[in-house]
């Protein structure tokens, strides 16, 4: 719990008002701070690596809007692109060159994506990719992994990691038993379980959808054996491999996690960074599979605001900046520095913990030993995480408000920012012990 209550007085008042208007006072549940106790901050503005709340407190931001803000907030080229786009009208419901420009940038960056369809969110991307995989293969069943989150798609909202797990609703009311029955849930990082599922029901499986590097149960990296099983088994059984890179796309490299891991999925879903902070998602992949999407093929998928001109302007400006001046080496160095610093701080405090990372995605788990799957993650000391979270917030470090999320470093963070964060963590972990 925060030390000085009046430090957050304006946010408290705004939250009390919002709760009368919206369920839980929020438009996405993780924002309500439910997993760490207490009440959320209301944000007034953001720039570079910083956020300012309604009380005028300034924070180093490690959420980055839950992933999109890899360049930092209010990045000048993105702000300029939006300012130039607004006077031209904000939506036409007709084709624009901006859509082709964003599609081209995606196709040029992600080698497995030959053609792409733009949508409005990551959820829409995964929902549409699953429908397409079913339409393409003529099969019903989908394999997903416990602790992986693919948005709030009914058939994928089973054992779905952070949001769902944190709120203890692994199967949301409203998701019918019939819908869930077509979803096969397997443990992450378990090649043998995947092999067994394909041996038993291989001819019924339309797709395997997975997070190539998990962020939604905290950072969990796939083992080489698991990557190999994902590469081979679906293909051998005529199922499609759907790589959900909504979080990892353009975050771990220009080509996403698949480039780093040597994966060649049939379909890829994107979101978050691809919209540069505006609502964009995308799904794409093999040209022959994408040819099944309406109006070229029979699989229905549409959107009034899909490919919106403001969204494509922000997305294009972001991807161009990433391609022209790739920040990935810098992010790797900052990530490594933070990983070492957090691990050292936890060790000094004598707290059972492990820091897991790939690139600029980092999680400090209060867990004794490595976290490889949801069953490991579920053993974490989440109460300790809640105390640690508030100790960090009181020190002006804004972390994801759940043990089961990745923190994100942006290109706007500096070595000095990382060192300040480590210094705060030393105190916070000790205080939270
Ligand atoms: C965030 C996320 C989604 C959902 O995207 P939304 O834009 O929130 O609908 C899907 N998959 C993964 C891996 C994500 O991290």
GROMACS .gro file of C-alpha atoms and ligand atoms in nm:
model
  448
    1UNK     CA    1   0.000   0.000   0.000
    2UNK     CA    2   0.121   0.351  -0.075
    3UNK     CA    3   0.299   0.532   0.205
    4UNK     CA    4   0.153   0.879   0.153
    5UNK     CA    5  -0.212   0.851   0.063
    6UNK     CA    6  -0.263   1.212  -0.050
    7UNK     CA    7   0.011   1.163  -0.308
    8UNK     CA    8  -0.256   1.001  -0.528
    9UNK     CA    9  -0.557   1.211  -0.418
   10UNK     CA   10  -0.664   1.335  -0.763
   11UNK     CA   11  -0.638   0.986  -0.913
   12UNK     CA   12  -0.847   0.851  -0.624
   13UNK     CA   13  -1.122   1.106  -0.688
   14UNK     CA   14  -1.118   1.042  -1.064
   15UNK     CA   15  -1.139   0.667  -1.006
   16UNK     CA   16  -1.434   0.700  -0.768
   17UNK     CA   17  -1.619   0.896  -1.037
   18UNK     CA   18  -1.521   0.655  -1.315
   19UNK     CA   19  -1.649   0.357  -1.116
   20UNK     CA   20  -1.999   0.505  -1.124
   21UNK     CA   21  -1.980   0.519  -1.505
   22UNK     CA   22  -1.789   0.208  -1.619
   23UNK     CA   23  -1.753  -0.145  -1.479
   24UNK     CA   24  -1.465  -0.127  -1.234
   25UNK     CA   25  -1.400   0.229  -1.352
   26UNK     CA   26  -1.197   0.107  -1.651
   27UNK     CA   27  -1.223  -0.001  -2.013
   28UNK     CA   28  -0.976  -0.288  -1.979
   29UNK     CA   29  -0.957  -0.484  -1.654
   30UNK     CA   30  -0.580  -0.495  -1.597
   31UNK     CA   31  -0.580  -0.116  -1.560
   32UNK     CA   32  -0.778  -0.136  -1.234
   33UNK     CA   33  -0.473  -0.256  -1.030
   34UNK     CA   34  -0.685  -0.547  -0.902
   35UNK     CA   35  -0.389  -0.785  -0.888
   36UNK     CA   36  -0.179  -0.559  -0.664
   37UNK     CA   37  -0.452  -0.408  -0.446
   38UNK     CA   38  -0.524  -0.038  -0.425
   39UNK     CA   39  -0.646   0.198  -0.692
   40UNK     CA   40  -0.509   0.293  -1.033
   41UNK     CA   41  -0.340   0.613  -1.136
   42UNK     CA   42  -0.512   0.837  -1.386
   43UNK     CA   43  -0.266   0.954  -1.647
   44UNK     CA   44  -0.267   1.311  -1.772
   45UNK     CA   45   0.013   1.299  -2.030
   46UNK     CA   46   0.321   1.115  -2.148
   47UNK     CA   47   0.647   1.194  -2.321
   48UNK     CA   48   0.954   0.982  -2.394
   49UNK     CA   49   0.990   0.723  -2.114
   50UNK     CA   50   0.775   0.924  -1.870
   51UNK     CA   51   0.413   0.941  -1.758
   52UNK     CA   52   0.252   1.215  -1.548
   53UNK     CA   53  -0.049   1.137  -1.331
   54UNK     CA   54  -0.335   1.370  -1.232
   55UNK     CA   55  -0.148   1.463  -0.914
   56UNK     CA   56   0.155   1.583  -1.109
   57UNK     CA   57   0.378   1.289  -1.013
   58UNK     CA   58   0.622   1.184  -1.285
   59UNK     CA   59   0.701   0.816  -1.344
   60UNK     CA   60   0.945   0.611  -1.545
   61UNK     CA   61   0.703   0.403  -1.752
   62UNK     CA   62   0.766   0.030  -1.799
   63UNK     CA   63   0.420  -0.049  -1.936
   64UNK     CA   64   0.438   0.154  -2.256
   65UNK     CA   65   0.062   0.116  -2.306
   66UNK     CA   66   0.114  -0.262  -2.256
   67UNK     CA   67   0.357  -0.281  -2.546
   68UNK     CA   68   0.296  -0.039  -2.830
   69UNK     CA   69   0.520   0.251  -2.725
   70UNK     CA   70   0.857   0.103  -2.821
   71UNK     CA   71   0.978   0.445  -2.941
   72UNK     CA   72   0.863   0.615  -2.621
   73UNK     CA   73   0.559   0.841  -2.582
   74UNK     CA   74   0.475   1.129  -2.814
   75UNK     CA   75   0.758   1.032  -3.048
   76UNK     CA   76   0.800   1.337  -3.275
   77UNK     CA   77   0.772   1.154  -3.612
   78UNK     CA   78   0.451   0.983  -3.497
   79UNK     CA   79   0.301   1.305  -3.363
   80UNK     CA   80   0.387   1.481  -3.692
   81UNK     CA   81   0.237   1.202  -3.903
   82UNK     CA   82  -0.087   1.223  -3.705
   83UNK     CA   83  -0.098   1.602  -3.721
   84UNK     CA   84  -0.057   1.582  -4.100
   85UNK     CA   85  -0.329   1.316  -4.133
   86UNK     CA   86  -0.603   1.475  -3.921
   87UNK     CA   87  -0.696   1.766  -4.153
   88UNK     CA   88  -0.741   1.522  -4.444
   89UNK     CA   89  -1.041   1.363  -4.271
   90UNK     CA   90  -1.032   1.083  -4.020
   91UNK     CA   91  -1.216   0.797  -4.193
   92UNK     CA   92  -1.351   0.729  -4.542
   93UNK     CA   93  -1.452   0.362  -4.552
   94UNK     CA   94  -1.270   0.339  -4.886
   95UNK     CA   95  -0.922   0.219  -4.984
   96UNK     CA   96  -0.626   0.446  -4.911
   97UNK     CA   97  -0.256   0.438  -4.998
   98UNK     CA   98  -0.176   0.449  -4.627
   99UNK     CA   99  -0.309   0.094  -4.596
  100UNK     CA  100  -0.081  -0.031  -4.873
  101UNK     CA  101   0.211   0.153  -4.714
  102UNK     CA  102   0.155  -0.016  -4.377
  103UNK     CA  103   0.096  -0.356  -4.542
  104UNK     CA  104   0.422  -0.316  -4.737
  105UNK     CA  105   0.617  -0.227  -4.422
  106UNK     CA  106   0.480  -0.536  -4.245
  107UNK     CA  107   0.554  -0.766  -4.540
  108UNK     CA  108   0.905  -0.624  -4.578
  109UNK     CA  109   0.975  -0.674  -4.207
  110UNK     CA  110   0.825  -1.016  -4.133
  111UNK     CA  111   0.954  -1.275  -4.383
  112UNK     CA  112   0.674  -1.531  -4.330
  113UNK     CA  113   0.406  -1.270  -4.409
  114UNK     CA  114   0.338  -1.263  -4.784
  115UNK     CA  115   0.004  -1.084  -4.762
  116UNK     CA  116  -0.177  -0.918  -4.476
  117UNK     CA  117  -0.519  -0.787  -4.363
  118UNK     CA  118  -0.542  -0.489  -4.127
  119UNK     CA  119  -0.790  -0.492  -3.836
  120UNK     CA  120  -0.842  -0.278  -3.525
  121UNK     CA  121  -0.696  -0.481  -3.237
  122UNK     CA  122  -0.492  -0.785  -3.147
  123UNK     CA  123  -0.810  -0.965  -3.046
  124UNK     CA  124  -0.959  -0.913  -3.390
  125UNK     CA  125  -0.637  -1.040  -3.546
  126UNK     CA  126  -0.632  -1.368  -3.352
  127UNK     CA  127  -1.008  -1.419  -3.388
  128UNK     CA  128  -0.982  -1.374  -3.763
  129UNK     CA  129  -0.672  -1.591  -3.796
  130UNK     CA  130  -0.846  -1.877  -3.614
  131UNK     CA  131  -1.154  -1.844  -3.837
  132UNK     CA  132  -0.928  -1.842  -4.143
  133UNK     CA  133  -0.736  -2.150  -4.025
  134UNK     CA  134  -1.063  -2.335  -3.971
  135UNK     CA  135  -1.199  -2.221  -4.307
  136UNK     CA  136  -0.878  -2.317  -4.485
  137UNK     CA  137  -0.838  -2.662  -4.330
  138UNK     CA  138  -1.208  -2.750  -4.290
  139UNK     CA  139  -1.130  -2.857  -3.931
  140UNK     CA  140  -1.270  -2.730  -3.600
  141UNK     CA  141  -1.020  -2.784  -3.321
  142UNK     CA  142  -0.757  -2.537  -3.206
  143UNK     CA  143  -0.460  -2.600  -2.976
  144UNK     CA  144  -0.356  -2.328  -2.735
  145UNK     CA  145  -0.122  -2.327  -2.436
  146UNK     CA  146  -0.209  -2.258  -2.073
  147UNK     CA  147  -0.095  -1.911  -1.971
  148UNK     CA  148  -0.092  -1.780  -2.328
  149UNK     CA  149  -0.328  -1.489  -2.393
  150UNK     CA  150  -0.463  -1.421  -2.739
  151UNK     CA  151  -0.716  -1.149  -2.662
  152UNK     CA  152  -1.072  -1.204  -2.552
  153UNK     CA  153  -1.172  -1.436  -2.836
  154UNK     CA  154  -1.434  -1.678  -2.695
  155UNK     CA  155  -1.261  -1.996  -2.811
  156UNK     CA  156  -0.922  -1.875  -2.683
  157UNK     CA  157  -1.039  -1.740  -2.347
  158UNK     CA  158  -0.948  -2.066  -2.177
  159UNK     CA  159  -0.649  -2.087  -1.943
  160UNK     CA  160  -0.554  -1.746  -2.080
  161UNK     CA  161  -0.276  -1.612  -1.859
  162UNK     CA  162  -0.245  -1.263  -1.712
  163UNK     CA  163  -0.581  -1.088  -1.733
  164UNK     CA  164  -0.787  -1.402  -1.695
  165UNK     CA  165  -0.557  -1.581  -1.449
  166UNK     CA  166  -0.501  -1.273  -1.238
  167UNK     CA  167  -0.874  -1.225  -1.202
  168UNK     CA  168  -0.924  -1.597  -1.141
  169UNK     CA  169  -1.169  -1.639  -1.427
  170UNK     CA  170  -0.987  -1.895  -1.642
  171UNK     CA  171  -1.314  -1.962  -1.822
  172UNK     CA  172  -1.523  -1.647  -1.844
  173UNK     CA  173  -1.899  -1.675  -1.793
  174UNK     CA  174  -2.050  -1.627  -2.135
  175UNK     CA  175  -1.802  -1.854  -2.311
  176UNK     CA  176  -2.017  -2.157  -2.392
  177UNK     CA  177  -1.908  -2.513  -2.318
  178UNK     CA  178  -1.956  -2.586  -2.688
  179UNK     CA  179  -1.711  -2.314  -2.790
  180UNK     CA  180  -1.452  -2.415  -2.529
  181UNK     CA  181  -1.486  -2.782  -2.631
  182UNK     CA  182  -1.312  -2.714  -2.963
  183UNK     CA  183  -1.010  -2.572  -2.780
  184UNK     CA  184  -0.738  -2.812  -2.668
  185UNK     CA  185  -0.530  -2.659  -2.386
  186UNK     CA  186  -0.177  -2.791  -2.341
  187UNK     CA  187   0.112  -2.694  -2.112
  188UNK     CA  188   0.362  -2.449  -2.262
  189UNK     CA  189   0.712  -2.579  -2.328
  190UNK     CA  190   0.587  -2.940  -2.334
  191UNK     CA  191   0.682  -3.093  -2.670
  192UNK     CA  192   0.563  -3.439  -2.560
  193UNK     CA  193   0.212  -3.312  -2.481
  194UNK     CA  194   0.191  -3.152  -2.826
  195UNK     CA  195   0.307  -3.473  -2.990
  196UNK     CA  196   0.047  -3.672  -2.799
  197UNK     CA  197  -0.233  -3.434  -2.896
  198UNK     CA  198  -0.142  -3.465  -3.263
  199UNK     CA  199  -0.111  -3.843  -3.236
  200UNK     CA  200  -0.463  -3.861  -3.090
  201UNK     CA  201  -0.656  -3.594  -3.281
  202UNK     CA  202  -0.417  -3.469  -3.548
  203UNK     CA  203  -0.673  -3.488  -3.828
  204UNK     CA  204  -0.918  -3.266  -3.636
  205UNK     CA  205  -0.677  -2.984  -3.552
  206UNK     CA  206  -0.707  -2.672  -3.766
  207UNK     CA  207  -0.436  -2.470  -3.594
  208UNK     CA  208  -0.190  -2.433  -3.312
  209UNK     CA  209  -0.183  -2.078  -3.179
  210UNK     CA  210   0.093  -1.973  -2.940
  211UNK     CA  211   0.295  -1.686  -2.799
  212UNK     CA  212   0.645  -1.739  -2.945
  213UNK     CA  213   0.789  -1.573  -2.634
  214UNK     CA  214   0.527  -1.543  -2.362
  215UNK     CA  215   0.459  -1.211  -2.205
  216UNK     CA  216   0.113  -1.283  -2.069
  217UNK     CA  217   0.224  -1.508  -1.783
  218UNK     CA  218   0.532  -1.297  -1.733
  219UNK     CA  219   0.825  -1.357  -1.967
  220UNK     CA  220   0.866  -1.726  -2.050
  221UNK     CA  221   1.102  -1.825  -2.329
  222UNK     CA  222   1.033  -2.141  -2.532
  223UNK     CA  223   1.281  -2.429  -2.514
  224UNK     CA  224   1.454  -2.541  -2.837
  225UNK     CA  225   1.266  -2.874  -2.822
  226UNK     CA  226   0.933  -2.692  -2.797
  227UNK     CA  227   1.020  -2.466  -3.092
  228UNK     CA  228   1.113  -2.772  -3.295
  229UNK     CA  229   0.787  -2.949  -3.209
  230UNK     CA  230   0.591  -2.638  -3.309
  231UNK     CA  231   0.781  -2.620  -3.637
  232UNK     CA  232   0.721  -2.984  -3.731
  233UNK     CA  233   0.405  -3.133  -3.581
  234UNK     CA  234   0.133  -2.903  -3.723
  235UNK     CA  235   0.287  -2.922  -4.071
  236UNK     CA  236   0.308  -3.303  -4.059
  237UNK     CA  237  -0.061  -3.322  -3.970
  238UNK     CA  238  -0.197  -3.060  -4.210
  239UNK     CA  239  -0.268  -2.801  -3.938
  240UNK     CA  240  -0.163  -2.436  -3.955
  241UNK     CA  241   0.086  -2.278  -3.717
  242UNK     CA  242  -0.041  -1.940  -3.597
  243UNK     CA  243   0.230  -1.734  -3.431
  244UNK     CA  244   0.070  -1.469  -3.208
  245UNK     CA  245   0.318  -1.183  -3.226
  246UNK     CA  246   0.076  -0.916  -3.104
  247UNK     CA  247   0.322  -0.845  -2.822
  248UNK     CA  248   0.653  -0.965  -2.969
  249UNK     CA  249   0.612  -0.831  -3.324
  250UNK     CA  250   0.854  -0.542  -3.388
  251UNK     CA  251   0.948  -0.569  -3.017
  252UNK     CA  252   1.205  -0.852  -3.020
  253UNK     CA  253   1.330  -0.767  -3.370
  254UNK     CA  254   1.188  -0.623  -3.694
  255UNK     CA  255   1.081  -0.976  -3.784
  256UNK     CA  256   0.950  -1.043  -3.433
  257UNK     CA  257   1.016  -1.347  -3.218
  258UNK     CA  258   0.989  -1.576  -3.520
  259UNK     CA  259   1.301  -1.418  -3.667
  260UNK     CA  260   1.497  -1.471  -3.345
  261UNK     CA  261   1.374  -1.827  -3.297
  262UNK     CA  262   1.391  -1.939  -3.662
  263UNK     CA  263   1.017  -2.015  -3.682
  264UNK     CA  264   0.823  -2.011  -4.010
  265UNK     CA  265   0.456  -1.991  -3.917
  266UNK     CA  266   0.174  -2.017  -4.170
  267UNK     CA  267  -0.006  -1.721  -4.015
  268UNK     CA  268   0.112  -1.438  -3.789
  269UNK     CA  269  -0.098  -1.204  -3.579
  270UNK     CA  270   0.018  -0.853  -3.498
  271UNK     CA  271  -0.106  -0.562  -3.287
  272UNK     CA  272   0.033  -0.318  -3.031
  273UNK     CA  273   0.351  -0.172  -3.195
  274UNK     CA  274   0.207  -0.207  -3.549
  275UNK     CA  275  -0.035   0.077  -3.468
  276UNK     CA  276   0.218   0.308  -3.306
  277UNK     CA  277  -0.023   0.375  -3.018
  278UNK     CA  278  -0.341   0.381  -3.226
  279UNK     CA  279  -0.582   0.086  -3.250
  280UNK     CA  280  -0.441  -0.148  -3.517
  281UNK     CA  281  -0.409  -0.522  -3.549
  282UNK     CA  282  -0.311  -0.735  -3.846
  283UNK     CA  283  -0.303  -1.095  -3.956
  284UNK     CA  284  -0.106  -1.227  -4.246
  285UNK     CA  285   0.103  -1.509  -4.378
  286UNK     CA  286   0.109  -1.755  -4.666
  287UNK     CA  287  -0.039  -1.608  -4.979
  288UNK     CA  288  -0.248  -1.918  -5.055
  289UNK     CA  289  -0.401  -1.910  -4.707
  290UNK     CA  290  -0.472  -1.535  -4.718
  291UNK     CA  291  -0.640  -1.589  -5.056
  292UNK     CA  292  -0.927  -1.754  -4.864
  293UNK     CA  293  -1.020  -1.421  -4.699
  294UNK     CA  294  -1.327  -1.233  -4.834
  295UNK     CA  295  -1.360  -1.087  -5.098
  296UNK     CA  296  -1.092  -1.302  -5.266
  297UNK     CA  297  -1.212  -1.612  -5.084
  298UNK     CA  298  -1.510  -1.721  -4.875
  299UNK     CA  299  -1.391  -1.661  -4.514
  300UNK     CA  300  -1.579  -1.357  -4.384
  301UNK     CA  301  -1.399  -1.076  -4.205
  302UNK     CA  302  -1.469  -0.702  -4.224
  303UNK     CA  303  -1.433  -0.374  -4.032
  304UNK     CA  304  -1.583  -0.026  -4.064
  305UNK     CA  305  -1.269   0.143  -3.930
  306UNK     CA  306  -1.010  -0.115  -4.045
  307UNK     CA  307  -0.711   0.054  -4.206
  308UNK     CA  308  -0.821   0.389  -4.063
  309UNK     CA  309  -0.604   0.674  -4.199
  310UNK     CA  310  -0.491   0.800  -3.858
  311UNK     CA  311  -0.403   0.448  -3.748
  312UNK     CA  312  -0.206   0.372  -4.063
  313UNK     CA  313  -0.025   0.708  -4.035
  314UNK     CA  314   0.090   0.630  -3.679
  315UNK     CA  315   0.172   0.269  -3.769
  316UNK     CA  316   0.374   0.367  -4.077
  317UNK     CA  317   0.566   0.638  -3.889
  318UNK     CA  318   0.651   0.388  -3.614
  319UNK     CA  319   0.761   0.105  -3.843
  320UNK     CA  320   0.963   0.344  -4.061
  321UNK     CA  321   1.146   0.475  -3.754
  322UNK     CA  322   1.217   0.117  -3.641
  323UNK     CA  323   1.346   0.019  -3.986
  324UNK     CA  324   1.556   0.331  -4.040
  325UNK     CA  325   1.711   0.335  -3.697
  326UNK     CA  326   1.666  -0.009  -3.538
  327UNK     CA  327   1.678   0.022  -3.157
  328UNK     CA  328   1.713  -0.350  -3.093
  329UNK     CA  329   2.082  -0.354  -3.000
  330UNK     CA  330   2.028  -0.071  -2.755
  331UNK     CA  331   1.721  -0.244  -2.612
  332UNK     CA  332   1.917  -0.567  -2.571
  333UNK     CA  333   2.187  -0.384  -2.373
  334UNK     CA  334   1.937  -0.200  -2.155
  335UNK     CA  335   1.745  -0.524  -2.102
  336UNK     CA  336   2.056  -0.709  -1.996
  337UNK     CA  337   2.151  -0.429  -1.757
  338UNK     CA  338   1.806  -0.430  -1.598
  339UNK     CA  339   1.796  -0.810  -1.579
  340UNK     CA  340   2.129  -0.821  -1.393
  341UNK     CA  341   2.037  -0.532  -1.166
  342UNK     CA  342   1.700  -0.677  -1.064
  343UNK     CA  343   1.848  -1.022  -1.006
  344UNK     CA  344   2.121  -0.867  -0.791
  345UNK     CA  345   1.873  -0.664  -0.591
  346UNK     CA  346   1.654  -0.966  -0.521
  347UNK     CA  347   1.953  -1.177  -0.428
  348UNK     CA  348   2.084  -0.912  -0.190
  349UNK     CA  349   1.745  -0.910  -0.017
  350UNK     CA  350   1.754  -1.290   0.012
  351UNK     CA  351   1.423  -1.322  -0.172
  352UNK     CA  352   1.344  -1.636  -0.378
  353UNK     CA  353   1.325  -1.503  -0.732
  354UNK     CA  354   1.420  -1.540  -1.094
  355UNK     CA  355   1.448  -1.275  -1.365
  356UNK     CA  356   1.348  -1.391  -1.715
  357UNK     CA  357   1.403  -1.184  -2.025
  358UNK     CA  358   1.420  -1.169  -2.398
  359UNK     CA  359   1.529  -0.837  -2.548
  360UNK     CA  360   1.330  -0.556  -2.392
  361UNK     CA  361   1.070  -0.784  -2.226
  362UNK     CA  362   1.157  -0.858  -1.862
  363UNK     CA  363   0.984  -1.021  -1.563
  364UNK     CA  364   1.107  -1.049  -1.207
  365UNK     CA  365   0.923  -1.356  -1.077
  366UNK     CA  366   0.902  -1.410  -0.704
  367UNK     CA  367   0.951  -1.779  -0.768
  368UNK     CA  368   1.216  -2.025  -0.655
  369UNK     CA  369   1.370  -2.144  -0.980
  370UNK     CA  370   1.286  -2.100  -1.347
  371UNK     CA  371   0.933  -2.043  -1.475
  372UNK     CA  372   0.869  -2.259  -1.782
  373UNK     CA  373   0.494  -2.292  -1.788
  374UNK     CA  374   0.175  -2.173  -1.625
  375UNK     CA  375   0.203  -2.433  -1.347
  376UNK     CA  376   0.540  -2.285  -1.247
  377UNK     CA  377   0.407  -1.929  -1.276
  378UNK     CA  378   0.109  -2.010  -1.056
  379UNK     CA  379   0.350  -2.082  -0.766
  380UNK     CA  380   0.476  -1.721  -0.756
  381UNK     CA  381   0.442  -1.511  -0.442
  382UNK     CA  382   0.190  -1.264  -0.586
  383UNK     CA  383   0.133  -1.095  -0.249
  384UNK     CA  384   0.502  -1.005  -0.240
  385UNK     CA  385   0.474  -0.880  -0.595
  386UNK     CA  386   0.187  -0.649  -0.489
  387UNK     CA  387   0.397  -0.500  -0.210
  388UNK     CA  388   0.696  -0.461  -0.444
  389UNK     CA  389   0.475  -0.293  -0.706
  390UNK     CA  390   0.357  -0.024  -0.462
  391UNK     CA  391   0.706   0.030  -0.321
  392UNK     CA  392   0.824   0.093  -0.678
  393UNK     CA  393   0.531   0.322  -0.759
  394UNK     CA  394   0.605   0.527  -0.448
  395UNK     CA  395   0.957   0.562  -0.594
  396UNK     CA  396   0.815   0.685  -0.927
  397UNK     CA  397   0.866   0.361  -1.119
  398UNK     CA  398   0.551   0.251  -1.304
  399UNK     CA  399   0.561  -0.128  -1.349
  400UNK     CA  400   0.294  -0.358  -1.493
  401UNK     CA  401   0.044  -0.412  -1.212
  402UNK     CA  402   0.062  -0.792  -1.210
  403UNK     CA  403   0.323  -1.060  -1.153
  404UNK     CA  404   0.201  -1.214  -1.479
  405UNK     CA  405   0.302  -0.939  -1.721
  406UNK     CA  406   0.621  -0.844  -1.899
  407UNK     CA  407   0.769  -0.503  -1.838
  408UNK     CA  408   0.875  -0.321  -2.155
  409UNK     CA  409   1.180  -0.102  -2.207
  410UNK     CA  410   1.149   0.161  -2.480
  411UNK     CA  411   1.410   0.320  -2.702
  412UNK     CA  412   1.355   0.640  -2.503
  413UNK     CA  413   1.488   0.483  -2.182
  414UNK     CA  414   1.851   0.559  -2.097
  415UNK     CA  415   2.119   0.375  -1.902
  416UNK     CA  416   2.066   0.631  -1.625
  417UNK     CA  417   1.695   0.543  -1.620
  418UNK     CA  418   1.778   0.174  -1.586
  419UNK     CA  419   2.026   0.245  -1.306
  420UNK     CA  420   1.769   0.459  -1.122
  421UNK     CA  421   1.522   0.173  -1.157
  422UNK     CA  422   1.769  -0.077  -1.014
  423UNK     CA  423   1.844   0.155  -0.721
  424UNK     CA  424   1.470   0.185  -0.653
  425UNK     CA  425   1.429  -0.193  -0.682
  426UNK     CA  426   1.699  -0.254  -0.420
  427UNK     CA  427   1.501  -0.054  -0.167
  428UNK     CA  428   1.161  -0.178  -0.285
  429UNK     CA  429   1.241  -0.549  -0.277
  430UNK     CA  430   1.391  -0.515   0.072
  431UNK     CA  431   1.088  -0.314   0.189
  432UNK     CA  432   0.850  -0.570   0.035
  433UNK     CA  433   1.027  -0.869   0.189
  434LIG     C1  434  -0.231  -0.792  -2.616
  434LIG     C2  435  -0.235  -0.925  -2.679
  434LIG     C3  436  -0.346  -0.967  -2.755
  434LIG     C4  437  -0.473  -0.886  -2.762
  434LIG     O1  438  -0.457  -0.764  -2.826
  434LIG     P1  439  -0.565  -0.648  -2.800
  434LIG     O2  440  -0.521  -0.538  -2.892
  434LIG     O3  441  -0.558  -0.615  -2.655
  434LIG     O4  442  -0.697  -0.703  -2.838
  434LIG     C5  443  -0.338  -1.087  -2.822
  434LIG     N1  444  -0.227  -1.164  -2.815
  434LIG     C6  445  -0.119  -1.128  -2.742
  434LIG     C7  446   0.001  -1.216  -2.741
  434LIG     C8  447  -0.121  -1.008  -2.671
  434LIG     O5  448  -0.013  -0.975  -2.595
   0.00000   0.00000   0.00000
